[in-house]
Coordinates of C-alpha atoms in Angstrom, one line a residue:
Chain A
X1 CA 24.9 13.3 33.4
X2 CA 21.7 15.5 32.2
X3 CA 18.9 16.3 34.4
X4 CA 16.2 13.8 34.0
X5 CA 13.1 15.6 32.4
X6 CA 9.5 14.9 32.2
X7 CA 7.2 14.7 29.4
X8 CA 5.5 18.0 30.8
X9 CA 9.6 19.5 31.6
X10 CA 9.7 18.6 27.4
X11 CA 6.1 20.4 26.6
X12 CA 7.6 23.8 28.8
X13 CA 10.9 23.7 26.6
X14 CA 9.1 23.8 23.3
X15 CA 6.7 26.5 25.0
X16 CA 10.1 28.7 25.4
X17 CA 11.6 27.7 22.6
X18 CA 9.3 28.2 20.0
X19 CA 6.4 30.4 21.9
X20 CA 4.0 28.0 21.4
X21 CA 2.9 24.0 22.9
X22 CA 3.0 21.2 20.3
X23 CA 0.4 21.1 18.0
X24 CA -1.4 17.8 18.2
X25 CA -4.5 17.2 16.0
X26 CA -4.7 13.9 16.4
X27 CA -3.7 12.5 12.8
X28 CA -0.5 10.5 14.0
X29 CA -2.8 9.0 16.7
X30 CA -1.9 5.5 15.4
X31 CA 2.4 6.6 16.6
X32 CA 0.7 8.7 19.4
X33 CA 3.2 7.0 21.4
X34 CA 6.6 8.7 19.9
X35 CA 5.9 11.8 20.7
X36 CA 7.5 12.3 23.3
X37 CA 10.8 11.5 21.3
X38 CA 9.1 14.1 18.1
X39 CA 9.7 16.1 20.5
X40 CA 12.5 16.2 21.4
X41 CA 13.8 16.2 17.6
X42 CA 11.9 19.2 17.7
X43 CA 13.9 20.9 19.7
X44 CA 16.9 19.4 18.6
X45 CA 16.2 20.9 15.0
X46 CA 15.0 23.8 15.8
X47 CA 11.8 23.0 13.9
X48 CA 8.3 23.3 16.0
X49 CA 5.9 20.5 16.6
X50 CA 2.6 21.0 14.3
X51 CA 0.8 17.9 13.5
X52 CA -0.8 18.4 10.4
X53 CA -5.0 19.2 10.2
X54 CA -7.5 16.1 10.2
X55 CA -9.0 15.7 6.6
X56 CA -12.6 17.4 6.6
X57 CA -14.8 14.0 8.0
X58 CA -11.4 11.9 8.3
X59 CA -11.3 9.8 11.1
X60 CA -7.6 7.8 12.5
Chain B
X1 CA 16.5 -28.9 -21.4
X2 CA 12.8 -29.7 -21.7
X3 CA 10.7 -27.6 -24.6
X4 CA 9.1 -25.9 -21.6
X5 CA 12.2 -24.4 -19.8
X6 CA 13.7 -23.6 -23.7
X7 CA 10.6 -21.0 -24.1
X8 CA 10.8 -19.8 -20.6
X9 CA 14.2 -19.1 -21.2
X10 CA 13.2 -17.1 -24.6
X11 CA 10.2 -15.1 -22.8
X12 CA 12.3 -14.0 -20.4
X13 CA 15.0 -13.0 -22.5
X14 CA 12.2 -11.2 -24.7
X15 CA 11.2 -9.5 -21.1
X16 CA 14.5 -8.2 -20.6
X17 CA 15.2 -7.0 -23.7
X18 CA 11.2 -4.9 -23.7
X19 CA 12.4 -3.3 -20.7
X20 CA 15.6 -2.6 -21.9
X21 CA 13.9 -0.6 -25.1
X22 CA 10.9 1.1 -23.3
X23 CA 13.8 2.4 -20.5
X24 CA 15.7 3.9 -23.7
X25 CA 12.4 5.3 -25.0
X26 CA 11.8 7.2 -21.7
X27 CA 15.2 8.6 -22.2
X28 CA 14.2 10.1 -25.2
X29 CA 10.9 11.0 -23.9
X30 CA 13.0 13.2 -20.9
X31 CA 15.0 14.8 -23.1
X32 CA 12.2 15.7 -25.5
X33 CA 9.8 17.0 -22.9
X34 CA 12.7 19.1 -21.5
X35 CA 13.7 20.4 -25.0
X36 CA 9.8 21.3 -25.3
X37 CA 10.1 22.6 -21.8
X38 CA 13.5 25.1 -22.8
X39 CA 11.0 26.4 -25.5
X40 CA 8.4 28.4 -22.6
X41 CA 8.3 31.9 -22.1
X42 CA 9.9 32.6 -18.5
X43 CA 10.0 35.6 -16.5
X44 CA 12.8 35.7 -14.2
X45 CA 13.3 32.2 -13.7
X46 CA 9.1 31.2 -13.7
X47 CA 6.7 30.5 -15.7
X48 CA 4.0 32.6 -16.6
X49 CA 2.1 32.1 -20.1
X50 CA -0.9 30.6 -19.5
X51 CA -1.2 30.3 -23.4
X52 CA 1.9 28.4 -23.8
X53 CA 0.9 26.1 -21.1
X54 CA -2.4 25.0 -22.5
X55 CA -0.4 24.6 -26.2
X56 CA 1.7 22.3 -24.5
X57 CA -0.7 19.6 -23.9
X58 CA -0.6 18.4 -28.0
X59 CA 3.2 18.4 -28.1
X60 CA 3.7 16.4 -24.5
X61 CA 0.9 13.7 -26.3
X62 CA 3.3 13.5 -29.5
X63 CA 6.4 13.2 -27.8
X64 CA 4.5 10.1 -25.8
X65 CA 3.5 8.6 -28.5
X66 CA 6.3 9.0 -30.9
X67 CA 9.0 8.2 -28.5
X68 CA 7.1 5.8 -26.0
X69 CA 4.4 4.3 -27.8
X70 CA 5.8 3.8 -30.9
X71 CA 8.2 1.5 -29.1
X72 CA 5.8 0.0 -27.1
X73 CA 3.9 -0.8 -30.4
X74 CA 7.1 -2.7 -31.7
X75 CA 7.6 -4.7 -28.9
X76 CA 3.7 -5.7 -28.9
X77 CA 4.2 -6.9 -32.6
X78 CA 7.2 -9.3 -31.1
X79 CA 4.1 -11.0 -29.4
X80 CA 3.2 -13.0 -32.3
X81 CA 6.7 -14.6 -32.4
X82 CA 6.0 -15.6 -28.9
X83 CA 2.2 -17.2 -30.0
X84 CA 4.4 -19.2 -32.9
X85 CA 7.1 -20.1 -30.5
X86 CA 4.3 -21.1 -27.2
X87 CA 3.0 -23.5 -30.3
X88 CA 6.0 -25.2 -31.2
X89 CA 6.7 -25.8 -27.5
X90 CA 3.3 -27.3 -27.0
X91 CA 4.1 -29.5 -29.7
X92 CA 6.2 -31.2 -28.2
X93 CA 4.1 -32.2 -25.6
X94 CA 1.3 -33.5 -27.4
X95 CA -0.9 -32.6 -30.4
X96 CA -2.8 -28.9 -29.7
X97 CA -5.3 -26.6 -31.8
X98 CA -4.1 -23.8 -33.2
X99 CA -5.0 -20.7 -31.5
X100 CA -7.0 -18.0 -33.9
X101 CA -4.7 -15.6 -35.5
X102 CA -7.7 -12.9 -35.0
X103 CA -7.8 -13.8 -31.1
X104 CA -3.7 -13.2 -31.6
X105 CA -4.3 -10.2 -32.6
X106 CA -6.7 -8.9 -29.9
X107 CA -4.9 -9.6 -27.3
X108 CA -2.3 -7.6 -29.1
X109 CA -4.4 -4.8 -29.2
X110 CA -5.8 -5.1 -25.4
X111 CA -1.8 -5.3 -24.6
X112 CA -1.2 -2.1 -26.8
X113 CA -4.0 -0.1 -24.8
X114 CA -2.6 -1.2 -21.2
X115 CA 0.8 0.8 -21.7
X116 CA -1.6 3.7 -23.9
X117 CA -3.9 3.8 -20.7
X118 CA -0.9 4.7 -18.7
X119 CA 0.0 6.9 -21.5
X120 CA -2.4 9.0 -20.9
X121 CA -2.4 8.8 -17.4
X122 CA 0.8 10.6 -17.5
X123 CA 0.3 12.7 -20.4
X124 CA -2.4 14.3 -17.6
X125 CA 0.0 14.6 -14.9
X126 CA 2.1 16.4 -16.7
X127 CA 0.6 18.8 -19.3
X128 CA -1.2 19.4 -15.2
X129 CA 2.2 19.9 -13.7
X130 CA 3.1 22.5 -16.6
X131 CA -0.1 24.9 -16.6
X132 CA -0.5 24.6 -12.7
X133 CA 3.6 25.7 -12.1
X134 CA 2.1 28.6 -14.8
X135 CA -0.7 29.4 -13.4
X136 CA 1.3 29.3 -9.9
X137 CA 4.5 31.4 -11.4
X138 CA 6.2 28.3 -10.2
X139 CA 10.4 28.7 -10.8
X140 CA 11.3 27.0 -14.6
X141 CA 14.2 25.0 -13.1
X142 CA 12.0 23.0 -10.6
X143 CA 9.6 22.7 -12.7
X144 CA 11.5 20.9 -15.6
X145 CA 13.0 19.0 -12.6
X146 CA 9.6 17.6 -12.2
X147 CA 8.8 16.6 -15.2
X148 CA 12.1 14.7 -16.0
X149 CA 11.0 12.8 -12.2
X150 CA 7.1 12.2 -13.6
X151 CA 8.9 10.7 -16.6
X152 CA 12.1 8.7 -15.3
X153 CA 12.1 9.0 -11.2
X154 CA 15.5 9.1 -9.7
X155 CA 16.8 7.7 -13.6
X156 CA 16.2 11.3 -14.7
X157 CA 20.0 13.0 -17.1
X158 CA 21.6 15.7 -15.9
X159 CA 24.6 18.1 -16.5
X160 CA 26.0 16.4 -13.2
X161 CA 28.6 13.6 -14.4
X162 CA 28.3 12.0 -11.0
X163 CA 24.6 12.0 -11.1
X164 CA 24.9 10.3 -14.4
X165 CA 26.9 7.7 -13.4
X166 CA 25.0 6.7 -10.0
X167 CA 22.1 7.0 -12.7
X168 CA 24.1 4.0 -14.9
X169 CA 25.1 2.0 -11.4
X170 CA 21.3 2.1 -10.5
X171 CA 20.3 0.7 -13.9
X172 CA 22.9 -1.4 -14.2
X173 CA 24.5 -2.6 -11.2
X174 CA 24.2 -5.6 -8.7
X175 CA 21.3 -5.4 -6.1
X176 CA 23.5 -3.8 -3.1
X177 CA 24.8 -1.3 -6.3
X178 CA 21.7 -0.2 -6.9
X179 CA 20.3 0.3 -3.7
X180 CA 23.1 2.7 -3.0
X181 CA 22.8 4.6 -5.9
X182 CA 19.2 5.5 -5.5
X183 CA 20.1 6.5 -2.3
X184 CA 23.1 8.7 -3.4
X185 CA 20.7 9.9 -5.7
X186 CA 17.8 10.9 -3.1
X187 CA 20.5 12.2 -0.6
X188 CA 22.9 14.3 -2.5
X189 CA 21.2 15.1 -5.3
X190 CA 17.8 15.1 -4.0
X191 CA 16.2 13.6 -6.6
X192 CA 13.1 12.1 -5.4
X193 CA 12.0 8.2 -6.2
X194 CA 8.4 9.3 -6.7
X195 CA 7.0 5.7 -6.7
X196 CA 4.8 6.2 -9.6
X197 CA 7.1 7.6 -12.1
X198 CA 5.8 6.4 -15.6
X199 CA 9.0 4.5 -16.2
X200 CA 8.5 1.8 -13.4
X201 CA 4.6 1.7 -14.8
X202 CA 5.5 1.1 -17.6
X203 CA 9.0 -1.6 -17.3
X204 CA 6.7 -3.6 -14.8
X205 CA 3.8 -3.6 -17.5
X206 CA 6.8 -4.7 -20.0
X207 CA 7.2 -7.9 -18.0
X208 CA 3.5 -8.3 -17.2
X209 CA 2.3 -7.4 -20.3
X210 CA 4.5 -10.3 -22.4
X211 CA 4.1 -12.9 -19.7
X212 CA 0.2 -12.0 -19.5
X213 CA 0.1 -12.6 -23.2
X214 CA 1.7 -16.2 -22.8
X215 CA -0.6 -17.0 -20.5
X216 CA -3.6 -15.9 -22.2
X217 CA -2.1 -17.9 -25.5
X218 CA -1.4 -21.5 -23.6
X219 CA -4.4 -21.2 -21.3
X220 CA -6.5 -21.2 -24.6
X221 CA -4.8 -23.6 -26.8
X222 CA -5.2 -25.8 -23.7
X223 CA -8.6 -25.1 -22.9
X224 CA -9.6 -25.1 -26.6
X225 CA -7.8 -29.1 -26.6
X226 CA -9.2 -30.2 -23.5
X227 CA -7.3 -30.2 -21.1
X228 CA -7.7 -29.4 -17.4
X229 CA -4.4 -30.7 -16.1
X230 CA -2.0 -28.0 -15.9
X231 CA 1.9 -27.4 -15.0
X232 CA 3.1 -24.5 -13.0
X233 CA 6.4 -24.0 -14.2
X234 CA 9.5 -21.3 -14.5
X235 CA 12.6 -20.7 -12.7
X236 CA 13.0 -20.0 -9.1
X237 CA 15.3 -17.3 -8.5
X238 CA 16.7 -15.1 -5.6
X239 CA 13.4 -12.8 -5.4
X240 CA 11.1 -15.2 -6.2
X241 CA 7.9 -15.4 -4.2
X242 CA 7.8 -18.6 -1.7
X243 CA 4.3 -19.5 -2.7
X244 CA 6.1 -19.6 -6.6
X245 CA 8.9 -21.7 -5.4
X246 CA 6.6 -24.1 -3.9
X247 CA 4.3 -24.7 -6.8
X248 CA 7.0 -24.6 -9.5
X249 CA 7.4 -27.9 -11.1
X250 CA 3.6 -29.3 -10.0
X251 CA 1.0 -30.0 -12.1
X252 CA -2.5 -29.3 -11.2
X253 CA -6.1 -29.4 -12.0
X254 CA -8.5 -27.1 -12.7
X255 CA -10.2 -27.4 -9.3
X256 CA -7.0 -27.8 -7.7
X257 CA -5.9 -24.2 -9.3
X258 CA -8.9 -22.5 -8.0
X259 CA -8.4 -24.3 -4.3
X260 CA -4.6 -22.9 -4.6
X261 CA -5.0 -19.5 -6.1
X262 CA -8.1 -19.0 -3.4
X263 CA -5.3 -17.7 -1.1
X264 CA -3.4 -14.9 -0.1
X265 CA 0.3 -14.0 -0.4
X266 CA 2.8 -11.1 -0.8
X267 CA 2.3 -10.1 -4.0
X268 CA -0.7 -11.8 -5.4
X269 CA -2.3 -9.9 -8.4
X270 CA -6.1 -10.0 -8.5
X271 CA -7.5 -12.0 -11.4
X272 CA -7.6 -15.0 -13.4
X273 CA -5.1 -17.3 -11.7
X274 CA -4.3 -18.9 -15.2
X275 CA -3.3 -15.5 -16.3
X276 CA -1.5 -13.2 -13.2
X277 CA 0.5 -16.7 -12.0
X278 CA 2.6 -15.9 -9.0
X279 CA 1.8 -12.0 -9.6
X280 CA 3.2 -8.9 -10.5
X281 CA 6.7 -9.4 -12.3
X282 CA 6.0 -12.9 -11.7
X283 CA 8.1 -15.4 -14.4
X284 CA 6.1 -18.5 -14.1
X285 CA 4.1 -19.9 -16.4
X286 CA 1.2 -22.3 -17.3
X287 CA 0.9 -25.5 -20.0
X288 CA -1.5 -27.7 -20.2
X289 CA -1.1 -31.1 -19.7
X290 CA -2.5 -34.5 -20.9
X291 CA -2.0 -37.8 -18.6
X292 CA 0.1 -39.4 -21.8
X293 CA 2.5 -37.0 -22.6
X294 CA 5.6 -38.7 -22.6
X295 CA 7.7 -37.8 -19.0
X296 CA 9.9 -35.2 -20.2
X297 CA 11.5 -34.2 -16.7
X298 CA 12.0 -35.4 -13.8
X299 CA 10.7 -32.7 -11.4
X300 CA 6.9 -32.8 -12.5
X301 CA 5.1 -34.0 -9.8
X302 CA 1.5 -34.6 -8.5
X303 CA 0.1 -32.4 -5.9
X304 CA -1.1 -34.8 -3.2
X305 CA -0.4 -32.8 0.4
X306 CA -3.7 -31.0 1.5
X307 CA -3.3 -27.3 1.0
X308 CA -2.3 -25.4 3.0
X309 CA -4.0 -23.1 5.7
X310 CA -4.3 -20.4 3.5
X311 CA -5.1 -16.4 4.3
X312 CA -8.9 -15.6 3.0
X313 CA -8.5 -12.5 1.2
X314 CA -10.3 -10.7 2.6
X315 CA -9.9 -6.7 0.3
X316 CA -9.8 -8.9 -3.0
X317 CA -10.5 -6.8 -5.6
X318 CA -10.0 -3.1 -4.1
X319 CA -7.9 -0.7 -5.6
X320 CA -4.7 -0.9 -3.7
X321 CA -1.9 1.7 -3.8
X322 CA 1.7 1.7 -2.1
X323 CA 3.4 5.1 -0.7
X324 CA 6.7 4.6 0.7
X325 CA 10.0 6.4 0.3
X326 CA 12.8 4.7 -0.9
X327 CA 14.3 2.6 1.9
X328 CA 10.9 2.1 3.3
X329 CA 9.4 -1.4 3.5
X330 CA 6.9 -1.6 0.3
X331 CA 3.2 -2.0 2.5
X332 CA 0.7 -4.8 0.2
X333 CA -2.4 -5.6 -0.3
X334 CA -0.9 -9.2 1.3
X335 CA -0.1 -7.3 4.2
X336 CA -3.2 -5.8 4.6
X337 CA -4.7 -9.6 4.0
X338 CA -2.9 -10.9 7.0
X339 CA -3.3 -8.0 9.6
X340 CA -6.7 -9.0 8.5
X341 CA -7.2 -12.6 9.2
X342 CA -6.1 -11.9 12.8
X343 CA -9.6 -10.9 13.7
X344 CA -12.3 -13.5 14.9
X345 CA -14.3 -15.5 12.2
X346 CA -17.6 -13.1 13.3
X347 CA -15.8 -10.5 12.6
X348 CA -14.3 -12.2 9.0
X349 CA -18.0 -13.0 8.6
X350 CA -19.5 -9.2 8.8
X351 CA -16.1 -7.8 6.8
X352 CA -16.9 -10.1 4.2
X353 CA -20.9 -9.6 3.8
X354 CA -20.3 -5.7 4.2
X355 CA -19.2 -3.3 1.2
X356 CA -15.5 -3.0 0.9
X357 CA -13.8 0.0 1.2
X358 CA -13.1 1.8 -2.9
X359 CA -9.7 2.1 -2.0
X360 CA -6.8 1.0 0.4
X361 CA -3.3 3.4 0.8
X362 CA -0.4 1.2 2.0
X363 CA 1.9 3.4 3.7
X364 CA 5.0 2.4 6.2
X365 CA 3.0 3.9 8.9
X366 CA 0.3 5.8 10.3
X367 CA -3.4 5.4 9.6
X368 CA -6.5 7.5 8.2
X369 CA -10.0 6.3 6.7
X370 CA -12.5 8.7 4.9
X371 CA -15.6 7.6 5.0
X372 CA -16.8 9.6 1.8
X373 CA -14.2 8.6 -0.9
X374 CA -14.0 5.1 0.8
X375 CA -10.5 5.4 1.4
X376 CA -8.5 3.6 4.1
X377 CA -4.9 4.2 4.8
X378 CA -2.1 2.7 7.0
X379 CA 0.5 1.1 8.2
X380 CA 1.2 -2.3 9.0
X381 CA 3.0 -1.4 12.6
X382 CA 2.1 -3.3 15.4
X383 CA 1.0 -6.8 13.9
X384 CA -1.4 -4.7 11.8
X385 CA -3.3 -3.2 14.4
X386 CA -3.6 0.3 12.4
X387 CA -4.8 -1.7 9.9
X388 CA -7.4 -3.1 11.8
X389 CA -8.3 0.1 13.7
X390 CA -9.0 1.6 10.5
X391 CA -11.3 -1.3 9.1
X392 CA -13.5 -1.2 12.1
X393 CA -13.9 2.8 11.0
X394 CA -14.7 1.1 7.6
X395 CA -17.7 -1.6 9.7
X396 CA -19.4 0.9 11.6
X397 CA -19.5 3.7 8.4
X398 CA -20.8 0.5 6.6
X399 CA -23.1 -1.1 8.9
X400 CA -24.4 3.1 9.8
X401 CA -25.4 3.2 6.2
X402 CA -26.8 -0.3 5.9
X403 CA -29.3 0.7 9.1
X404 CA -29.8 4.5 8.8
X405 CA -28.3 5.2 5.4
X406 CA -25.6 7.7 6.5
X407 CA -23.0 8.3 9.1
X408 CA -21.5 5.3 11.6
X409 CA -23.4 2.7 14.1
X410 CA -21.6 3.9 17.2
X411 CA -22.8 7.3 16.5
X412 CA -26.3 6.2 16.5
X413 CA -26.8 3.2 18.1
X414 CA -28.2 4.3 21.7
X415 CA -27.3 0.9 23.3
X416 CA -23.3 1.7 22.3
X417 CA -23.1 5.5 23.5
X418 CA -25.3 4.4 26.6
X419 CA -22.8 1.4 27.4
X420 CA -20.1 4.2 26.7
X421 CA -21.3 6.2 28.9
X422 CA -21.9 3.4 32.0
X423 CA -17.8 2.5 32.0
X424 CA -16.8 5.7 31.7
X425 CA -19.1 6.4 35.0
X426 CA -17.9 3.0 36.2
X427 CA -14.3 3.3 36.0
X428 CA -14.6 7.2 38.3
X429 CA -13.8 9.2 34.6
X430 CA -16.9 10.9 34.7
X431 CA -16.0 12.9 37.7
X432 CA -13.2 15.5 38.4
X433 CA -13.2 13.8 41.7
X434 CA -12.0 10.6 40.7
X435 CA -10.7 11.2 37.1
X436 CA -7.0 11.0 38.3
X437 CA -7.0 8.2 40.2
X438 CA -8.7 6.5 38.1
X439 CA -6.4 7.4 34.8
X440 CA -3.4 6.3 37.0
X441 CA -4.8 3.1 37.7
X442 CA -5.4 2.4 34.5
X443 CA -1.9 3.3 33.1
X444 CA -0.5 0.7 35.6
X445 CA -1.9 -1.5 33.9
X446 CA -1.0 -0.3 30.2
X447 CA 1.9 0.9 30.6
X448 CA 5.7 0.5 32.4
X449 CA 8.0 3.9 33.3
X450 CA 11.1 3.9 32.1
X451 CA 13.9 6.8 30.9
X452 CA 14.8 7.2 27.5
X453 CA 17.5 8.8 26.1
X454 CA 17.9 10.9 23.1
X455 CA 20.0 12.8 21.5
X456 CA 21.2 15.4 24.9
X457 CA 17.5 15.0 26.4
X458 CA 16.4 12.5 29.2
X459 CA 13.1 11.9 29.6
X460 CA 10.7 9.5 31.4
X461 CA 8.3 7.9 29.3
X462 CA 5.2 5.5 29.7
X463 CA 6.2 2.4 27.2
X464 CA 3.0 0.9 26.5
X465 CA 3.7 -2.8 27.5
X466 CA 2.2 -4.5 24.6
X467 CA 1.3 -3.8 20.5
X468 CA -2.1 -4.5 21.1
X469 CA -2.4 -2.0 23.8
X470 CA -2.2 1.6 22.0
X471 CA -6.2 1.0 21.3
X472 CA -7.0 0.3 24.7
X473 CA -5.6 3.6 26.0
X474 CA -7.1 5.1 23.2
X475 CA -10.8 4.3 24.7
X476 CA -9.6 5.2 28.2
X477 CA -8.5 8.8 25.9
X478 CA -12.2 9.0 24.3
X479 CA -13.5 8.0 27.7
X480 CA -11.7 10.9 29.2
X481 CA -12.4 13.1 26.1
X482 CA -8.7 13.8 25.4
X483 CA -7.7 14.5 29.1
X484 CA -5.5 10.9 29.6
X485 CA -3.1 11.8 26.5
X486 CA -3.3 15.5 27.3
X487 CA -2.2 15.0 31.3
X488 CA 0.5 11.7 30.6
X489 CA 1.5 12.5 27.0
X490 CA 0.5 8.9 26.2
X491 CA -1.2 6.7 23.3
X492 CA -4.3 8.5 21.9
X493 CA -6.1 11.0 19.9
X494 CA -6.1 14.3 22.1
X495 CA -8.2 16.7 23.5
X496 CA -8.7 18.7 20.3
X497 CA -9.5 15.3 17.9
X498 CA -12.1 14.6 20.8
X499 CA -14.0 18.0 20.8
X500 CA -16.2 16.0 18.5
X501 CA -18.3 14.2 20.5
X502 CA -19.0 11.3 17.9
X503 CA -15.4 10.9 17.7
X504 CA -15.3 9.4 21.3
X505 CA -17.9 6.8 19.8
X506 CA -16.1 5.8 16.5
X507 CA -13.3 5.5 17.8
X508 CA -14.0 3.2 21.0
X509 CA -15.8 1.3 18.0
X510 CA -12.9 1.0 15.7
X511 CA -10.6 0.3 19.1
X512 CA -13.1 -2.6 19.8
X513 CA -12.9 -3.9 16.5
X514 CA -9.4 -3.9 16.6
X515 CA -8.9 -5.8 20.5
X516 CA -11.3 -8.4 19.6
X517 CA -9.5 -11.3 18.9
X518 CA -6.5 -10.3 21.2
X519 CA -5.0 -11.8 24.4
X520 CA -5.7 -7.9 25.8
X521 CA -9.9 -8.3 25.4
X522 CA -10.1 -9.9 28.6
X523 CA -8.6 -6.5 30.5
X524 CA -11.2 -5.0 27.8
X525 CA -14.1 -7.2 29.1
X526 CA -12.5 -6.3 32.8
X527 CA -13.0 -2.4 32.3
X528 CA -15.2 -1.2 29.7
X529 CA -17.9 -4.8 30.4
X530 CA -20.5 -2.4 29.0
X531 CA -19.0 -1.6 25.6
X532 CA -17.9 -4.9 24.6
X533 CA -20.4 -7.0 25.3
X534 CA -22.6 -4.3 23.7
X535 CA -20.1 -4.9 20.4
X536 CA -20.3 -8.5 20.7
X537 CA -24.0 -8.5 20.4
X538 CA -23.9 -5.9 17.1
X539 CA -20.7 -8.2 15.3
X540 CA -23.5 -11.2 16.3
X541 CA -26.9 -8.9 15.0
X542 CA -25.4 -7.9 12.1
X543 CA -22.9 -10.9 10.3

């Protein structure tokens, strides 16, 4: 059975694999409860997790 | 069969034939535009000649006129027969006056203008696609594919036999065969459904335009003849709206129609209930009824029940756009209404008094409010909580505009900002010595900790205890300037977002707005008593 990781472990793996931490702008705040799943997807697909910039003057 | 049922059948067959004819016309248009593109000068597979791109616009317009609008014109000429059939049908129920031919012609003209407006919109889309692709040196093949998809979505023609077979199935198969074919076209052949293709609008308009023409004719004849009762009739099919299923076959007075149609239901279209009836793609009709009418149909009944509790149509008349990929649930204005009806009566009174957003955009998930354009984008996840949150931003801005002429109320209301700081301090979130313990105490109330499995990973994760609690978690995130989200990877906007000081007040306000009528408000009052009290004062002051 695989070792149980913490959310911080996942962020460290992201940094190790991509050289950057996941970029969180807040645009996905309404689905931010699924952040861990999306970081795992990033690790598995090889595409770093980077949220879009928030349009000027917009709120989420 | 009753005369009105016969007439409804004629209309349905005519609508089907119009949809088929317009689909054919759009296939021709797609080929003509592709042929035009084949004459474009290309260098290394890319468009480059801007002069050619500018000259393409009138040629696309000509193709739209000869292929598409000519077919629309022919279809609308059929409406003359519809008006004759309507008069014939009504004559079997009593003596009705005839409708003036000028009015009929004018209705036909208006119908044509509706199609023409959409054609002009798509002329712009296609001409811009050609010009921008030329300007940026985009691949010729990609540009042609985009143009084809702008016209026909997944139903574009190609050299691939299997893709063409799937297009046939997507056009003519059963509902499940169509869905399967569309999915394959998207996944295997990279066809983009492009929710806004001309085919989608044209086929829906072919149906709605005919049915609305018929509705106008029947309503005008009925009103001219002094009718004050109307029968709502038409067949109910598998995907008929529950609203139509409930009301089909019933007779209503003018007042009852006004009352019943004031409610909200999925797929409702804004406008005169005699014209829009059950909403988009509705195949039900009105016909005038007189008391002395001979009983022809057993199913005719008079409505005697009290109307059921109806939702308030909060965002009536607001432009609504839905963005969804194939296979995703389409969000409708009715979904927004349902979400907004779950607020307190005071909140409801306030949003009914304030100006509405200029545009609503429904998408499967996510939320964004752009105050400068008045655009509110939201999914309906978590029981509509996101819609209420984004609408909270809108209310905040409308109150700010009303009071000061600019900005949001929450960023300018001294008492609200003071309450925010008081709660922050009382919770111990203001001091580095007490912050961590305070955050963990709040997390315990909001989250359970579980191990989640995904792919080859097993991760401990905080799972929110209820659908509305993400709003509460985000208030804590605002109070900690994004530290809660950063440190514990939980619901919130995060530090980058909350660097902007006023965003903290605005998000707190929007979260309170979403939470106000939920059972979780008790936690709000317990944890953020100053903000809860000030929020209620604002609501009561401003209605």
